[in-house]
Coordinates of C-alpha atoms in Angstrom, one line a residue:
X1 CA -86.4 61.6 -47.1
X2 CA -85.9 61.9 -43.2
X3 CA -86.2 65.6 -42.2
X4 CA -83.3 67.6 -41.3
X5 CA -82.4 67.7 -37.8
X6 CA -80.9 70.3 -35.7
X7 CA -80.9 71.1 -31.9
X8 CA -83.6 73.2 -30.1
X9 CA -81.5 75.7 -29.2
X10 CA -80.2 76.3 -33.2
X11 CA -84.1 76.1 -33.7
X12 CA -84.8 79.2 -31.4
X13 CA -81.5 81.0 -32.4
X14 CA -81.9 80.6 -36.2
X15 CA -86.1 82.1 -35.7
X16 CA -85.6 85.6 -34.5
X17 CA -88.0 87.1 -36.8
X18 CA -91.6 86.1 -36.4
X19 CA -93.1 85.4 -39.6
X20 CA -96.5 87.3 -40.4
X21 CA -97.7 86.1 -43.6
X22 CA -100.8 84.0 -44.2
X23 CA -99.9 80.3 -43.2
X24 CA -96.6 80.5 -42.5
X25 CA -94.9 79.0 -39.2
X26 CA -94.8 81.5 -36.3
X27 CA -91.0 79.4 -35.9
X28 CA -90.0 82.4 -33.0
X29 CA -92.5 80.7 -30.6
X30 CA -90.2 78.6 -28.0
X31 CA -90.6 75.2 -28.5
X32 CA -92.0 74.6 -25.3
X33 CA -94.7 77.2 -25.7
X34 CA -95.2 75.0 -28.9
X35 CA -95.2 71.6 -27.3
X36 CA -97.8 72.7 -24.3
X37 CA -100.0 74.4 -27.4
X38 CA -100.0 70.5 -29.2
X39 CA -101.4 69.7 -25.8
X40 CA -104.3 72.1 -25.6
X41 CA -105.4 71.9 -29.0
X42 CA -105.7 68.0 -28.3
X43 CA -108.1 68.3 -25.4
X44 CA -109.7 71.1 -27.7
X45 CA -110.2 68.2 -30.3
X46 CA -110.8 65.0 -27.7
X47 CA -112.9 66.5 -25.1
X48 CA -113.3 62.8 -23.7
X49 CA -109.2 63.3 -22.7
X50 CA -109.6 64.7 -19.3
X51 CA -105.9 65.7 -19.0
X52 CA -102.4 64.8 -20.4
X53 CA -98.9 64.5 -19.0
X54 CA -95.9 64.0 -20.8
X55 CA -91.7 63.8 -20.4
X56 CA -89.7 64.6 -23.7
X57 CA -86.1 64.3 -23.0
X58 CA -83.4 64.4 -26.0
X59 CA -79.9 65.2 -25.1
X60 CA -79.0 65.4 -28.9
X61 CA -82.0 68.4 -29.3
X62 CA -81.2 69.8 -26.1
X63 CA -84.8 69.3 -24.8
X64 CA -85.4 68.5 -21.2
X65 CA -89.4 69.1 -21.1
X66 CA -92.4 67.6 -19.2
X67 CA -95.3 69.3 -19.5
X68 CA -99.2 68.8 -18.7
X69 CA -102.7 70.0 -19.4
X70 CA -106.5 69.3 -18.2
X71 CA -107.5 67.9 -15.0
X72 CA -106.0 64.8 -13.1
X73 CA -109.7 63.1 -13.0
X74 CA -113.0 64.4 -13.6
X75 CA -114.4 63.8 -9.9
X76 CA -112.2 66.7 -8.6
X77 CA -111.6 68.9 -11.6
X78 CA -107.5 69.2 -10.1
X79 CA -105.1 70.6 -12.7
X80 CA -102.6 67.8 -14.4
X81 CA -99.4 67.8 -12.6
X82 CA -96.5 65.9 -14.7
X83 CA -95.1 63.5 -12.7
X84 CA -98.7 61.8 -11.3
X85 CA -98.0 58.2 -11.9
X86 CA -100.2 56.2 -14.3
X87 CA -101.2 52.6 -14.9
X88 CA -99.1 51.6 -17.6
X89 CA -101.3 48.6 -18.9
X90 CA -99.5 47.1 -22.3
X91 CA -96.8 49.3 -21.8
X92 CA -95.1 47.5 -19.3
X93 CA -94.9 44.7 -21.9
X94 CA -91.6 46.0 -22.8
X95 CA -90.3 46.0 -19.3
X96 CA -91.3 42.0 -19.0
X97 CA -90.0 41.2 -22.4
X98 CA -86.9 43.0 -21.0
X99 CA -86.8 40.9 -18.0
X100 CA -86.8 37.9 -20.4
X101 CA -84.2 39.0 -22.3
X102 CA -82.0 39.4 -19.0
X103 CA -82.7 35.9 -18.2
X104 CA -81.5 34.9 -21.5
X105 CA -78.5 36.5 -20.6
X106 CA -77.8 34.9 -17.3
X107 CA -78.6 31.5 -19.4
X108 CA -81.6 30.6 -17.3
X109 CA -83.6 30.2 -19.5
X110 CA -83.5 30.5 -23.9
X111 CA -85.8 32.5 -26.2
X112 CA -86.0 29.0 -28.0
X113 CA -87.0 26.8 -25.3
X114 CA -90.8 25.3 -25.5
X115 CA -92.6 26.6 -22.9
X116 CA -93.7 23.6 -21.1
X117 CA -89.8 23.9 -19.7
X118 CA -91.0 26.4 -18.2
X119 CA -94.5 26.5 -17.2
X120 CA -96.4 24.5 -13.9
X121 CA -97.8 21.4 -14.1
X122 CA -100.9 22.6 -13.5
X123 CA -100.9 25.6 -16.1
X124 CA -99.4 23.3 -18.8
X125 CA -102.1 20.9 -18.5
X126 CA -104.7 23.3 -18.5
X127 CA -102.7 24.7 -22.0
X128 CA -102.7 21.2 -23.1
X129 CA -106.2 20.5 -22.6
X130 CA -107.2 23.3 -24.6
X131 CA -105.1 22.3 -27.6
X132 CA -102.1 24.4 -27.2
X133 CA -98.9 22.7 -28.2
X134 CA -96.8 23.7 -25.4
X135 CA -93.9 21.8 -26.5
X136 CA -93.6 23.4 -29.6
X137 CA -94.5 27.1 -28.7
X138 CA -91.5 29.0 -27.5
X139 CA -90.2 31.6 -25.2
X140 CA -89.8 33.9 -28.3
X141 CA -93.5 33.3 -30.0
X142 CA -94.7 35.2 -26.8
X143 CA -92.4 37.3 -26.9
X144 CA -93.5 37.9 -30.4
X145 CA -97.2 36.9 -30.5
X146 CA -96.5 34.7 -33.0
X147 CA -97.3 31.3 -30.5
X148 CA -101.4 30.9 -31.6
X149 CA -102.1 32.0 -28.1
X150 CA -105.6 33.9 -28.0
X151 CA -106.3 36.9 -26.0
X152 CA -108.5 36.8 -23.5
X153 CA -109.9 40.1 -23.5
X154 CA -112.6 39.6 -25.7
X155 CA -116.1 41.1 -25.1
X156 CA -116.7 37.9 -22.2
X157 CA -113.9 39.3 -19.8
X158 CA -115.3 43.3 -20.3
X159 CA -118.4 42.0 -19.5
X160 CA -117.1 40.3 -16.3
X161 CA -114.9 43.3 -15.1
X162 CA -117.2 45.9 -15.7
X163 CA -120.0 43.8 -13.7
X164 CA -117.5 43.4 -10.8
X165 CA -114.7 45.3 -11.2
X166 CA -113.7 44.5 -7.4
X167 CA -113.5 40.7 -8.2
X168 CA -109.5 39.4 -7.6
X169 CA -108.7 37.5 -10.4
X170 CA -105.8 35.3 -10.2
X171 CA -102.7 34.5 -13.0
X172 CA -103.9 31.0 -13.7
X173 CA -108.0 32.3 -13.1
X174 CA -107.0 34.2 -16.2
X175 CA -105.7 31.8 -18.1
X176 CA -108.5 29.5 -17.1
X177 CA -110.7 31.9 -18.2
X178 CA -109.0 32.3 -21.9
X179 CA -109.1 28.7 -22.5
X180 CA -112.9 28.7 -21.6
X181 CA -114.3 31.0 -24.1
X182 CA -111.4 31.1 -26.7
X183 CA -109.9 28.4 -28.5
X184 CA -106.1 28.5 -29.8
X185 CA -106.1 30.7 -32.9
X186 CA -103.4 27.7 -34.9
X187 CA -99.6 26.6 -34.6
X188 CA -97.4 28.6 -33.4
X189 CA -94.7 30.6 -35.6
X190 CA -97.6 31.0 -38.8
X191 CA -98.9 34.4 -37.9
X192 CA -98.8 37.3 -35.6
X193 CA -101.8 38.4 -33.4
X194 CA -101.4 40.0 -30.4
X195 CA -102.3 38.3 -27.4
X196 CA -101.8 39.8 -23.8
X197 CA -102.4 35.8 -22.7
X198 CA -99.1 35.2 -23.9
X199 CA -97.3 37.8 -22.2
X200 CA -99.1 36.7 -19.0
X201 CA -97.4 33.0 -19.4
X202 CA -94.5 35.5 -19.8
X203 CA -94.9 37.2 -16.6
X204 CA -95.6 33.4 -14.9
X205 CA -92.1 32.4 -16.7
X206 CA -90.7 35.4 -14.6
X207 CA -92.2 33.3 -11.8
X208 CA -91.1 30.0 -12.1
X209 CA -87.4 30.6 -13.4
X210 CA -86.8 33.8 -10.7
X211 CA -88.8 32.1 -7.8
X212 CA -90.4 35.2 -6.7
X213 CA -93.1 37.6 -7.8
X214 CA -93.3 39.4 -11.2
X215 CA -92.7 42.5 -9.6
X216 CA -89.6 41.5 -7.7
X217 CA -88.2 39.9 -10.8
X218 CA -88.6 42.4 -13.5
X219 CA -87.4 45.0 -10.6
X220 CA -84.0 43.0 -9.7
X221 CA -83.3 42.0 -13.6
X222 CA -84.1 45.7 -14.6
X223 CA -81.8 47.1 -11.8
X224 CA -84.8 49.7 -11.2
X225 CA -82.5 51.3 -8.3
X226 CA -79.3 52.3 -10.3
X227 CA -81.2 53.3 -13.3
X228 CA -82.8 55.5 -10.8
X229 CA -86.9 54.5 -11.3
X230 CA -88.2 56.1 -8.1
X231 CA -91.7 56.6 -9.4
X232 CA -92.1 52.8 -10.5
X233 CA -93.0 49.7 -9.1
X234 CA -95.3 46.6 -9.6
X235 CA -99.0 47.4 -8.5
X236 CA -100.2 45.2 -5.1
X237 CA -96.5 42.9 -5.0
X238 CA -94.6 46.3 -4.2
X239 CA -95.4 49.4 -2.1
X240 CA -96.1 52.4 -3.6
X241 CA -93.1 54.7 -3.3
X242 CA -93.5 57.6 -0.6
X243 CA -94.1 61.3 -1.2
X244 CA -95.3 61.2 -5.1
X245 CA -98.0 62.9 -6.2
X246 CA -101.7 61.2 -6.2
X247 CA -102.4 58.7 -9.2
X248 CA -104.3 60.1 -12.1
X249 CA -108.1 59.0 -12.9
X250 CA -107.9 56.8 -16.1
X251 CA -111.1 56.0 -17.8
X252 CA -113.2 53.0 -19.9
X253 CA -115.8 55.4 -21.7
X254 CA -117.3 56.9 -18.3
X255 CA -115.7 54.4 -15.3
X256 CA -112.8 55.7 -13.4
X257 CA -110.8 52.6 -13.0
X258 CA -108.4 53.8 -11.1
X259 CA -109.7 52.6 -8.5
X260 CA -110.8 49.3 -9.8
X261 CA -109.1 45.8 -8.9
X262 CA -106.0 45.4 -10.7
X263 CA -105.8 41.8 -10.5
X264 CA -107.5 42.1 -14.4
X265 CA -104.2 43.5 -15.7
X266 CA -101.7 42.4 -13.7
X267 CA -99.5 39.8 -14.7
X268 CA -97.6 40.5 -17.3
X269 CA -99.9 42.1 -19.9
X270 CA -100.1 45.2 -17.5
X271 CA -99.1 45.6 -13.9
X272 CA -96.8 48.5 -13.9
X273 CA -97.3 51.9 -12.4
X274 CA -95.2 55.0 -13.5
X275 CA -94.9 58.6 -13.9
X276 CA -94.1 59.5 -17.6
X277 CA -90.9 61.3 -16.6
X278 CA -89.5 57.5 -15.0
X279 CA -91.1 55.8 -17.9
X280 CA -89.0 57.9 -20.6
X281 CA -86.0 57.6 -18.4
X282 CA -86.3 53.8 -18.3
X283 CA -86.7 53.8 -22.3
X284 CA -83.7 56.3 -22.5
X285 CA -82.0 53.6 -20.5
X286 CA -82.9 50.3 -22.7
X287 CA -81.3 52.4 -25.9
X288 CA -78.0 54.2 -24.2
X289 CA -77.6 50.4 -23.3
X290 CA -77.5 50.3 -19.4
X291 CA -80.7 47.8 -19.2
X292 CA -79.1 44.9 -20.9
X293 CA -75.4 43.5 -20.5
X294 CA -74.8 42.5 -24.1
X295 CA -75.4 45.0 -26.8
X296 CA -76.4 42.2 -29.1
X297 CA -79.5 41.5 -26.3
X298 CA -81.1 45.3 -27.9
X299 CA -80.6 44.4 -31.3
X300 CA -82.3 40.9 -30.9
X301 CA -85.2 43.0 -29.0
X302 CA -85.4 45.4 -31.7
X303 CA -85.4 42.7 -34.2
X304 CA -88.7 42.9 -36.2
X305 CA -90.6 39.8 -37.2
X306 CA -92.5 40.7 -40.4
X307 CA -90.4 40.0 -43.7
X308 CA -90.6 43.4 -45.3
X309 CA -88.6 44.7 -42.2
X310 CA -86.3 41.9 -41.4
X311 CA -88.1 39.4 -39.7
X312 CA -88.0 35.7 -40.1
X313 CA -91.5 35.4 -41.5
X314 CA -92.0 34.9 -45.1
X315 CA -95.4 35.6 -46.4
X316 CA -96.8 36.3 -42.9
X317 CA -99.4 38.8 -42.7
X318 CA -97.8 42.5 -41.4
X319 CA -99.5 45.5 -39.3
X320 CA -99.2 48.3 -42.3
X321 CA -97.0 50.6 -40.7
X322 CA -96.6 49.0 -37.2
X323 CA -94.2 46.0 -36.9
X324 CA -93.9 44.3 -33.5
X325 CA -90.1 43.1 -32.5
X326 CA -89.6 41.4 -29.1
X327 CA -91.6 43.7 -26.5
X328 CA -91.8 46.4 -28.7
X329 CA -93.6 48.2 -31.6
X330 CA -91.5 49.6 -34.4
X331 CA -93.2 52.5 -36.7
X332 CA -92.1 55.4 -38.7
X333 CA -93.0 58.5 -38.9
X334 CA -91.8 61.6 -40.7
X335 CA -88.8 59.6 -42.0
X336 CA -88.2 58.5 -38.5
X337 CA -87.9 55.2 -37.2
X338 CA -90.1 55.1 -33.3
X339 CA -89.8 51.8 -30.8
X340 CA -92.6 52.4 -28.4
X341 CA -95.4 50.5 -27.2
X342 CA -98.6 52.0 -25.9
X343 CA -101.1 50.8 -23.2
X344 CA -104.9 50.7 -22.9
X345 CA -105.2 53.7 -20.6
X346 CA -103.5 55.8 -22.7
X347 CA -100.0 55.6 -22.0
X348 CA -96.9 55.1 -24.5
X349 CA -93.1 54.4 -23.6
X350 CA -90.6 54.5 -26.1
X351 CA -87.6 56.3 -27.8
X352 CA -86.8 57.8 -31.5
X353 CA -82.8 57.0 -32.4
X354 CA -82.3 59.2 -34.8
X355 CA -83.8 62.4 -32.5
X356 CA -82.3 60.8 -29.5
X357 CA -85.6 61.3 -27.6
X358 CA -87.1 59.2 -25.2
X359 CA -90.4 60.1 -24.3
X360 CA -93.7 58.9 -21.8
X361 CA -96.9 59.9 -22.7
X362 CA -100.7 59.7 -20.9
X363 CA -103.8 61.2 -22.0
X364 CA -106.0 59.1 -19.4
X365 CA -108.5 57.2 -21.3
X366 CA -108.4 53.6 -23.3
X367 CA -107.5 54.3 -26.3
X368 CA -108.3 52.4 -29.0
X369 CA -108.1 54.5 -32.0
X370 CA -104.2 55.3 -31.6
X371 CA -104.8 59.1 -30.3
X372 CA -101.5 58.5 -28.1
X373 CA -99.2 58.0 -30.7
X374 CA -101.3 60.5 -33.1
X375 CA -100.3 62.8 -29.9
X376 CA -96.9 61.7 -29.9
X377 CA -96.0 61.9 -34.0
X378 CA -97.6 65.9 -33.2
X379 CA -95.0 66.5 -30.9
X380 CA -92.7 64.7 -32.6
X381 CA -93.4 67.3 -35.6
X382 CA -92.8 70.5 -33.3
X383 CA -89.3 69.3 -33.0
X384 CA -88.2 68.9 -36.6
X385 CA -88.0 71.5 -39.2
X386 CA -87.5 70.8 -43.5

């Protein structure tokens, strides 16, 4: 059963009396005393986090909240201001699938073309060579991870980035480098695995079809300007926006790469800087449908691909409680349905329907355990009563 919902303001009005006895909820605490406490008992519990930001907005809850805890980086111990932009790594996967999906719409290109429409000469032979059917994998398997295409961040490419993480690495370097030490993982449309090497033919699709740089194309498509993302932009093919606040550190185990060579994560599977209050707004955007100009384009994004939720995959292997759509995770929690997709350093964009709350979130380290979304489903449970 989905909890029962009510606004933050019924919340606080209907909790005058603090509750003393032994377990009970103390339910007269405001709700953003509540909120900032979820953050310090996570730092309490992950002293690797060195500091969190996040933006909560929900016009149905009557919550406009961003709030922050710990330091911006270990080197200079500074508290966590809010609105310090990020690198969004996997997170801007739902920007570029977004970008796609606006392409569609201007018929330039469709989800079911093959690729090789699409692609160079010189990337689809190097595709081909490695076994990759590119006539028969589509715009839609990357979109999906559902084209065979291997990732390329396997314990090789650590190695290299760590041992130089200066080093420029281009688009096609990349994919050079996938087809060296991977092989293609079987024909497309049989099985999901997610694969930031097919996003980055994704982000070289932007390419080709818009004739300019990923950055420029996922800006123009997105309309970046009228949905007002002033703290956003492409990292190295667009200027940083004047007068925000200094980047935060992010960390792999004990390197600050915040500094590091983005060229690693760049072009398509990452590349986006943010703050998390421009992040939620962008995701509050997608679902009040001012990103797309056909409703039926969001429904198609938010279309999962594993049977037991809808998608067209009979048999194929699912993600327990995580289902990927078009550019986008689908899970549940609490009875709710969340769309969000996290990033390596510890970011996650995305939005809850049913609480209509769109939210960014950073707690500044890779994070492969899923302690940004264990973060997020916390918060999530501060703003919903039984």
């Amino acid at each position: 059963m989905p909890l029962a919902r009510r606004s933050v303001r019924s919340l606080l009005a209907g909790c005058a009396v603090t509750l003393l006895l032994p377990g009970a909820v103390l339910a007269a605490v405001p709700v953003e005393q509540r909120l900032q406490g979820v953050l310090a008992d996570f730092l309490d519990e992950h002293p690797d986090v060195s500091g969190i930001m996040v933006r909560l907005k929900s016009d149905e809850l009557g919550l406009d909240w961003t709030g922050a805890a710990g330091v911006a980086d270990r080197e200079s111990g500074m508290p966590m201001r809010p609105d310090q932009p990020a690198r969004l790594a996997s997170t801007s996967k739902t920007y570029v699938a977004a970008a796609i999906l606006r392409l569609a719409e201007q018929q330039k290109l469709g989800l079911d073309d093959p690729i090789d429409r699409h692609l160079s000469k010189s990337l689809n032979d190097l595709l081909r060579s490695d076994g990759y059917g590119t006539s028969e994998i589509t715009v839609r398997h990357l979109l999906t991870h559902t084209g065979g295409i291997a990732d390329h961040l396997v314990d090789a490419f650590i190695e290299a980035i760590t041992a130089d993480p200066m080093q420029d690495w281009s688009l096609d370097g990349i994919i050079a480098f996938m087809t060296r030490v991977t092989d293609p993982l079987g024909p497309p449309g049989v099985r999901y695995l997610y694969s930031d090497g097919g996003y980055i033919l994704l982000g070289h699709i932007l390419q080709q079809v818009g004739g300019t740089s990923i950055g420029t194309a996922v800006r123009e498509l997105l309309r970046f300007e009228e949905l007002g993302l002033e703290a956003t932009w492409w990292e190295v093919m667009e200027a940083e926006p004047e007068g925000l606040a200094p980047r935060v550190g992010q960390y792999l185990f004990d390197a600050n790469i915040r500094d590091w060579n983005p060229s690693f994560d760049l072009y398509g599977g990452g590349g986006l800087v943010a703050t998390m209050p421009d992040v939620a707004k962008f995701y509050e955007a997608l679902f009040a449908g001012r990103v797309f100009a056909d409703g039926a384009t969001l429904a198609t994004m938010l279309t999962p691909i594993i049977p037991e939720r809808g998608g067209p995959f009979s048999g194929a292997p699912g993600l327990g409680a995580y289902q990927y759509c078009h550019g986008i995770f689908a899970s549940e929690h609490a009875g709710y349905t969340i769309f969000n997709h996290p990033g390596a350093w510890g970011t996650a964009g995305g939005h809850v329907p049913a609480l209509d709350l769109s939210f960014g979130v950073s707690t500044s380290v890779v994070d492969m355990e899923g302690r940004t979304n264990k973060l997020l489903h916390r918060l999530i449970d501060v703003l919903v009563v039984e």
